[in-house]
Amino acid sequence: MSPMGSFVFSVISQFKNDSLNLKDIVFLLPHKPLVMKNIIALFISVLILSSCGSQEKLNRETALKILKENQGNSKVSTYSIFITDPTYAKRMIDAGLEDDGLLKVKRTQKLIEVGEPLIIFTEKSLPYLINQTEEDKADRIQRVKIADEVIDQVTGIQMLEGGNRAVVEYNVSFKNISPFSKLYKENLNNNEARKVDFILYDDGWRTKIAPYYSN
């Protein structure tokens, strides 16, 4: 490496470690106008490229921060129950939710009652019922709380070709598990893997879509 290259490398290393400021750089530069001009230009170019590279690179700490900002401290995991569907009515019985006093299931229905709810929720279930949207009401759906989903940690980042896209893997845990968790297939006492796509925009990294389950 040339003397000039060695000098620039040394200065950049110290600058990155916050052990050198611009006044120090001017003091250390050789007192030859042309040399000083070339070194300053080279130094600024390398520093800008280094700074841009570090800002664009997605690390685990940044990914975790963005995920938590998007979700907040926790996210409510829910289960949708089609209250007029006989299949769901049987599912409630099989899960023991009627025995738990959370709901009642109509075993028979007159012809005139077709389309009316087969699943009626009791007062005991009220703390776990999610407010219905207009779309929920039209589709005869009642969503119930399963648990609070909390992001624990980012476990891996796969940078894709081009460097402006990434797949982030992370773990979630479940808190405040509700009695309706019997409807959930997975063991909520275990952490669960998630994946989400990240895209680099002009103002930084953002998640592309809502997180999806890992295979």
PDB file of C-alpha atoms in Angstrom, residues 4-202:
ATOM      1  CA  MET A   4      -0.885   8.019   0.965  1.00  0.00           C
ATOM      2  CA  GLY A   5      -3.109   4.932   1.096  1.00  0.00           C
ATOM      3  CA  SER A   6      -1.694   3.910   4.472  1.00  0.00           C
ATOM      4  CA  PHE A   7      -2.287   7.364   5.834  1.00  0.00           C
ATOM      5  CA  VAL A   8      -5.911   7.523   4.640  1.00  0.00           C
ATOM      6  CA  PHE A   9      -6.632   4.021   5.997  1.00  0.00           C
ATOM      7  CA  SER A  10      -5.195   4.968   9.381  1.00  0.00           C
ATOM      8  CA  VAL A  11      -7.184   8.203   9.557  1.00  0.00           C
ATOM      9  CA  ILE A  12     -10.473   6.544   8.574  1.00  0.00           C
ATOM     10  CA  SER A  13      -9.970   3.799  11.162  1.00  0.00           C
ATOM     11  CA  GLN A  14      -9.395   6.329  13.928  1.00  0.00           C
ATOM     12  CA  PHE A  15     -12.306   8.485  12.740  1.00  0.00           C
ATOM     13  CA  LYS A  16     -14.701   5.493  12.822  1.00  0.00           C
ATOM     14  CA  ASN A  17     -13.585   4.703  16.362  1.00  0.00           C
ATOM     15  CA  ASP A  18     -14.354   8.300  17.418  1.00  0.00           C
ATOM     16  CA  SER A  19     -10.683   8.756  18.388  1.00  0.00           C
ATOM     17  CA  LEU A  20     -10.003  11.400  15.763  1.00  0.00           C
ATOM     18  CA  ASN A  21     -11.763  14.591  14.765  1.00  0.00           C
ATOM     19  CA  LEU A  22     -11.412  16.866  11.766  1.00  0.00           C
ATOM     20  CA  LYS A  23      -8.946  19.201  13.526  1.00  0.00           C
ATOM     21  CA  ASP A  24      -6.643  16.239  14.146  1.00  0.00           C
ATOM     22  CA  ILE A  25      -6.886  15.252  10.475  1.00  0.00           C
ATOM     23  CA  VAL A  26      -5.831  18.709   9.289  1.00  0.00           C
ATOM     24  CA  PHE A  27      -2.900  18.674  11.746  1.00  0.00           C
ATOM     25  CA  LEU A  28      -1.717  15.253  10.527  1.00  0.00           C
ATOM     26  CA  LEU A  29      -1.908  16.047   6.808  1.00  0.00           C
ATOM     27  CA  PRO A  30       1.380  16.700   4.939  1.00  0.00           C
ATOM     28  CA  HIS A  31       1.826  20.426   4.403  1.00  0.00           C
ATOM     29  CA  LYS A  32       1.877  20.265   0.602  1.00  0.00           C
ATOM     30  CA  PRO A  33      -1.178  21.896  -1.054  1.00  0.00           C
ATOM     31  CA  LEU A  34      -1.602  19.357  -3.870  1.00  0.00           C
ATOM     32  CA  VAL A  35      -1.041  16.367  -1.602  1.00  0.00           C
ATOM     33  CA  MET A  36      -3.394  17.801   1.001  1.00  0.00           C
ATOM     34  CA  LYS A  37      -6.081  18.387  -1.625  1.00  0.00           C
ATOM     35  CA  ASN A  38      -5.830  14.841  -2.970  1.00  0.00           C
ATOM     36  CA  ILE A  39      -5.841  13.236   0.452  1.00  0.00           C
ATOM     37  CA  ILE A  40      -8.824  15.279   1.666  1.00  0.00           C
ATOM     38  CA  ALA A  41     -10.804  14.434  -1.482  1.00  0.00           C
ATOM     39  CA  LEU A  42      -9.968  10.732  -1.149  1.00  0.00           C
ATOM     40  CA  PHE A  43     -10.745  10.722   2.552  1.00  0.00           C
ATOM     41  CA  ILE A  44     -14.152  12.380   2.104  1.00  0.00           C
ATOM     42  CA  SER A  45     -15.098   9.988  -0.736  1.00  0.00           C
ATOM     43  CA  VAL A  46     -14.182   6.874   1.226  1.00  0.00           C
ATOM     44  CA  LEU A  47     -15.901   8.183   4.355  1.00  0.00           C
ATOM     45  CA  ILE A  48     -19.120   8.927   2.466  1.00  0.00           C
ATOM     46  CA  LEU A  49     -19.124   5.480   0.860  1.00  0.00           C
ATOM     47  CA  SER A  50     -18.432   3.859   4.210  1.00  0.00           C
ATOM     48  CA  SER A  51     -21.224   5.844   5.870  1.00  0.00           C
ATOM     49  CA  CYS A  52     -23.736   4.981   3.134  1.00  0.00           C
ATOM     50  CA  GLY A  53     -22.865   1.319   3.332  1.00  0.00           C
ATOM     51  CA  SER A  54     -23.337   1.186   7.100  1.00  0.00           C
ATOM     52  CA  GLN A  55     -26.710   2.966   6.882  1.00  0.00           C
ATOM     53  CA  GLU A  56     -28.052   0.574   4.223  1.00  0.00           C
ATOM     54  CA  LYS A  57     -26.918  -2.634   5.873  1.00  0.00           C
ATOM     55  CA  LEU A  58     -29.724  -4.256   7.859  1.00  0.00           C
ATOM     56  CA  ASN A  59     -28.622  -5.727  11.184  1.00  0.00           C
ATOM     57  CA  ARG A  60     -30.543  -7.612  13.859  1.00  0.00           C
ATOM     58  CA  GLU A  61     -30.838  -4.647  16.200  1.00  0.00           C
ATOM     59  CA  THR A  62     -32.371  -2.439  13.487  1.00  0.00           C
ATOM     60  CA  ALA A  63     -34.712  -5.194  12.292  1.00  0.00           C
ATOM     61  CA  LEU A  64     -35.932  -5.856  15.844  1.00  0.00           C
ATOM     62  CA  LYS A  65     -36.538  -2.149  16.429  1.00  0.00           C
ATOM     63  CA  ILE A  66     -38.594  -1.835  13.211  1.00  0.00           C
ATOM     64  CA  LEU A  67     -40.629  -4.954  13.997  1.00  0.00           C
ATOM     65  CA  LYS A  68     -41.470  -3.687  17.484  1.00  0.00           C
ATOM     66  CA  GLU A  69     -42.332  -0.226  16.165  1.00  0.00           C
ATOM     67  CA  ASN A  70     -44.747  -1.806  13.673  1.00  0.00           C
ATOM     68  CA  GLN A  71     -46.383  -4.102  16.207  1.00  0.00           C
ATOM     69  CA  GLY A  72     -46.011  -2.250  19.488  1.00  0.00           C
ATOM     70  CA  ASN A  73     -45.228  -4.059  22.706  1.00  0.00           C
ATOM     71  CA  SER A  74     -47.559  -6.906  21.804  1.00  0.00           C
ATOM     72  CA  LYS A  75     -50.069  -8.055  19.212  1.00  0.00           C
ATOM     73  CA  VAL A  76     -53.298  -9.882  19.910  1.00  0.00           C
ATOM     74  CA  SER A  77     -53.424 -13.276  18.234  1.00  0.00           C
ATOM     75  CA  THR A  78     -57.024 -14.121  17.313  1.00  0.00           C
ATOM     76  CA  TYR A  79     -59.150 -16.962  15.978  1.00  0.00           C
ATOM     77  CA  SER A  80     -62.164 -16.430  13.693  1.00  0.00           C
ATOM     78  CA  ILE A  81     -65.317 -18.404  14.493  1.00  0.00           C
ATOM     79  CA  PHE A  82     -68.088 -18.677  11.887  1.00  0.00           C
ATOM     80  CA  ILE A  83     -71.069 -18.698  14.224  1.00  0.00           C
ATOM     81  CA  THR A  84     -73.583 -20.113  11.693  1.00  0.00           C
ATOM     82  CA  ASP A  85     -71.351 -22.915  10.415  1.00  0.00           C
ATOM     83  CA  PRO A  86     -72.108 -26.444  11.732  1.00  0.00           C
ATOM     84  CA  THR A  87     -68.447 -27.388  11.267  1.00  0.00           C
ATOM     85  CA  TYR A  88     -67.388 -24.669  13.691  1.00  0.00           C
ATOM     86  CA  ALA A  89     -70.181 -25.592  16.082  1.00  0.00           C
ATOM     87  CA  LYS A  90     -68.802 -29.134  16.272  1.00  0.00           C
ATOM     88  CA  ARG A  91     -65.292 -27.756  16.693  1.00  0.00           C
ATOM     89  CA  MET A  92     -66.403 -25.767  19.738  1.00  0.00           C
ATOM     90  CA  ILE A  93     -67.918 -28.887  21.307  1.00  0.00           C
ATOM     91  CA  ASP A  94     -64.853 -31.016  20.557  1.00  0.00           C
ATOM     92  CA  ALA A  95     -62.566 -28.373  22.105  1.00  0.00           C
ATOM     93  CA  GLY A  96     -64.596 -28.469  25.317  1.00  0.00           C
ATOM     94  CA  LEU A  97     -65.487 -24.777  25.194  1.00  0.00           C
ATOM     95  CA  GLU A  98     -69.150 -25.467  25.891  1.00  0.00           C
ATOM     96  CA  ASP A  99     -68.195 -27.534  28.941  1.00  0.00           C
ATOM     97  CA  ASP A 100     -65.988 -24.629  30.045  1.00  0.00           C
ATOM     98  CA  GLY A 101     -69.053 -22.372  30.052  1.00  0.00           C
ATOM     99  CA  LEU A 102     -67.670 -20.038  27.375  1.00  0.00           C
ATOM    100  CA  LEU A 103     -70.454 -20.642  24.853  1.00  0.00           C
ATOM    101  CA  LYS A 104     -73.514 -22.678  24.005  1.00  0.00           C
ATOM    102  CA  VAL A 105     -74.080 -24.674  20.835  1.00  0.00           C
ATOM    103  CA  LYS A 106     -77.517 -25.241  19.315  1.00  0.00           C
ATOM    104  CA  ARG A 107     -77.753 -28.900  18.351  1.00  0.00           C
ATOM    105  CA  THR A 108     -80.926 -28.568  16.305  1.00  0.00           C
ATOM    106  CA  GLN A 109     -82.367 -25.810  14.177  1.00  0.00           C
ATOM    107  CA  LYS A 110     -85.749 -25.332  12.550  1.00  0.00           C
ATOM    108  CA  LEU A 111     -85.952 -24.563   8.851  1.00  0.00           C
ATOM    109  CA  ILE A 112     -87.043 -21.026   9.595  1.00  0.00           C
ATOM    110  CA  GLU A 113     -83.943 -20.570  11.769  1.00  0.00           C
ATOM    111  CA  VAL A 114     -81.449 -21.480   9.041  1.00  0.00           C
ATOM    112  CA  GLY A 115     -78.776 -18.766   8.937  1.00  0.00           C
ATOM    113  CA  GLU A 116     -79.198 -17.924  12.602  1.00  0.00           C
ATOM    114  CA  PRO A 117     -76.210 -18.409  14.964  1.00  0.00           C
ATOM    115  CA  LEU A 118     -75.487 -21.948  16.111  1.00  0.00           C
ATOM    116  CA  ILE A 119     -72.857 -20.664  18.555  1.00  0.00           C
ATOM    117  CA  ILE A 120     -73.945 -18.325  21.349  1.00  0.00           C
ATOM    118  CA  PHE A 121     -71.261 -16.800  23.563  1.00  0.00           C
ATOM    119  CA  THR A 122     -71.836 -16.530  27.311  1.00  0.00           C
ATOM    120  CA  GLU A 123     -70.926 -13.745  29.715  1.00  0.00           C
ATOM    121  CA  LYS A 124     -67.840 -15.706  30.723  1.00  0.00           C
ATOM    122  CA  SER A 125     -66.426 -15.305  27.210  1.00  0.00           C
ATOM    123  CA  LEU A 126     -66.856 -11.514  27.033  1.00  0.00           C
ATOM    124  CA  PRO A 127     -63.256 -10.609  28.058  1.00  0.00           C
ATOM    125  CA  TYR A 128     -61.970 -12.596  25.079  1.00  0.00           C
ATOM    126  CA  LEU A 129     -64.344 -11.382  22.344  1.00  0.00           C
ATOM    127  CA  ILE A 130     -62.918  -8.971  19.760  1.00  0.00           C
ATOM    128  CA  ASN A 131     -65.180  -6.142  18.616  1.00  0.00           C
ATOM    129  CA  GLN A 132     -66.813  -7.063  15.325  1.00  0.00           C
ATOM    130  CA  THR A 133     -66.183  -5.008  12.219  1.00  0.00           C
ATOM    131  CA  GLU A 134     -68.964  -4.446   9.709  1.00  0.00           C
ATOM    132  CA  GLU A 135     -67.313  -7.073   7.527  1.00  0.00           C
ATOM    133  CA  ASP A 136     -67.273  -9.535  10.444  1.00  0.00           C
ATOM    134  CA  LYS A 137     -70.971  -8.968  11.016  1.00  0.00           C
ATOM    135  CA  ALA A 138     -71.771  -9.490   7.340  1.00  0.00           C
ATOM    136  CA  ASP A 139     -69.765 -12.729   7.259  1.00  0.00           C
ATOM    137  CA  ARG A 140     -71.208 -13.873  10.613  1.00  0.00           C
ATOM    138  CA  ILE A 141     -67.773 -14.075  12.187  1.00  0.00           C
ATOM    139  CA  GLN A 142     -66.818 -13.576  15.826  1.00  0.00           C
ATOM    140  CA  ARG A 143     -63.104 -13.291  16.475  1.00  0.00           C
ATOM    141  CA  VAL A 144     -61.797 -14.361  19.881  1.00  0.00           C
ATOM    142  CA  LYS A 145     -58.510 -13.647  21.601  1.00  0.00           C
ATOM    143  CA  ILE A 146     -56.023 -16.511  21.717  1.00  0.00           C
ATOM    144  CA  ALA A 147     -53.080 -14.747  23.376  1.00  0.00           C
ATOM    145  CA  ASP A 148     -50.815 -11.703  23.281  1.00  0.00           C
ATOM    146  CA  GLU A 149     -47.994 -12.240  20.797  1.00  0.00           C
ATOM    147  CA  VAL A 150     -44.638 -10.729  21.820  1.00  0.00           C
ATOM    148  CA  ILE A 151     -41.568 -10.418  19.593  1.00  0.00           C
ATOM    149  CA  ASP A 152     -38.573 -11.853  21.441  1.00  0.00           C
ATOM    150  CA  GLN A 153     -35.573 -11.699  19.155  1.00  0.00           C
ATOM    151  CA  VAL A 154     -34.362 -11.674  15.567  1.00  0.00           C
ATOM    152  CA  THR A 155     -32.664 -14.987  14.827  1.00  0.00           C
ATOM    153  CA  GLY A 156     -31.358 -14.403  11.309  1.00  0.00           C
ATOM    154  CA  ILE A 157     -31.196 -12.064   8.323  1.00  0.00           C
ATOM    155  CA  GLN A 158     -30.847 -13.220   4.728  1.00  0.00           C
ATOM    156  CA  MET A 159     -29.803 -10.384   2.419  1.00  0.00           C
ATOM    157  CA  LEU A 160     -31.144 -10.857  -1.109  1.00  0.00           C
ATOM    158  CA  GLU A 161     -29.447 -10.021  -4.389  1.00  0.00           C
ATOM    159  CA  GLY A 162     -28.995  -6.287  -4.870  1.00  0.00           C
ATOM    160  CA  GLY A 163     -28.787  -5.553  -1.152  1.00  0.00           C
ATOM    161  CA  ASN A 164     -32.085  -3.658  -0.967  1.00  0.00           C
ATOM    162  CA  ARG A 165     -34.222  -6.597   0.138  1.00  0.00           C
ATOM    163  CA  ALA A 166     -33.927  -9.006   3.039  1.00  0.00           C
ATOM    164  CA  VAL A 167     -35.777 -11.840   4.739  1.00  0.00           C
ATOM    165  CA  VAL A 168     -35.767 -11.527   8.524  1.00  0.00           C
ATOM    166  CA  GLU A 169     -36.423 -14.493  10.801  1.00  0.00           C
ATOM    167  CA  TYR A 170     -37.522 -13.916  14.388  1.00  0.00           C
ATOM    168  CA  ASN A 171     -39.144 -15.646  17.353  1.00  0.00           C
ATOM    169  CA  VAL A 172     -42.341 -14.746  19.171  1.00  0.00           C
ATOM    170  CA  SER A 173     -43.675 -15.905  22.518  1.00  0.00           C
ATOM    171  CA  PHE A 174     -47.261 -15.904  23.810  1.00  0.00           C
ATOM    172  CA  LYS A 175     -48.476 -14.184  26.967  1.00  0.00           C
ATOM    173  CA  ASN A 176     -51.909 -13.866  28.636  1.00  0.00           C
ATOM    174  CA  ILE A 177     -53.131 -17.066  26.989  1.00  0.00           C
ATOM    175  CA  SER A 178     -56.935 -17.269  26.879  1.00  0.00           C
ATOM    176  CA  PRO A 179     -59.247 -20.298  27.311  1.00  0.00           C
ATOM    177  CA  PHE A 180     -59.922 -20.133  23.559  1.00  0.00           C
ATOM    178  CA  SER A 181     -56.315 -21.201  22.975  1.00  0.00           C
ATOM    179  CA  LYS A 182     -57.702 -24.743  22.756  1.00  0.00           C
ATOM    180  CA  LEU A 183     -58.660 -23.839  19.197  1.00  0.00           C
ATOM    181  CA  TYR A 184     -55.037 -23.128  18.311  1.00  0.00           C
ATOM    182  CA  LYS A 185     -53.105 -26.070  16.898  1.00  0.00           C
ATOM    183  CA  GLU A 186     -49.639 -25.119  18.156  1.00  0.00           C
ATOM    184  CA  ASN A 187     -48.323 -25.274  21.723  1.00  0.00           C
ATOM    185  CA  LEU A 188     -48.394 -21.671  22.910  1.00  0.00           C
ATOM    186  CA  ASN A 189     -45.929 -22.429  25.692  1.00  0.00           C
ATOM    187  CA  ASN A 190     -43.223 -22.703  23.030  1.00  0.00           C
ATOM    188  CA  ASN A 191     -41.692 -19.911  20.984  1.00  0.00           C
ATOM    189  CA  GLU A 192     -42.817 -19.760  17.380  1.00  0.00           C
ATOM    190  CA  ALA A 193     -40.793 -18.815  14.294  1.00  0.00           C
ATOM    191  CA  ARG A 194     -41.842 -16.022  11.948  1.00  0.00           C
ATOM    192  CA  LYS A 195     -40.454 -14.539   8.743  1.00  0.00           C
ATOM    193  CA  VAL A 196     -41.013 -11.142   7.176  1.00  0.00           C
ATOM    194  CA  ASP A 197     -39.718  -9.354   4.064  1.00  0.00           C
ATOM    195  CA  PHE A 198     -37.834  -6.067   4.458  1.00  0.00           C
ATOM    196  CA  ILE A 199     -37.316  -3.509   1.662  1.00  0.00           C
ATOM    197  CA  LEU A 200     -34.845  -0.611   1.648  1.00  0.00           C
ATOM    198  CA  TYR A 201     -36.499   2.724   0.793  1.00  0.00           C
ATOM    199  CA  ASP A 202     -34.914   6.161   0.497  1.00  0.00           C
TER     200      ASP A 202
END
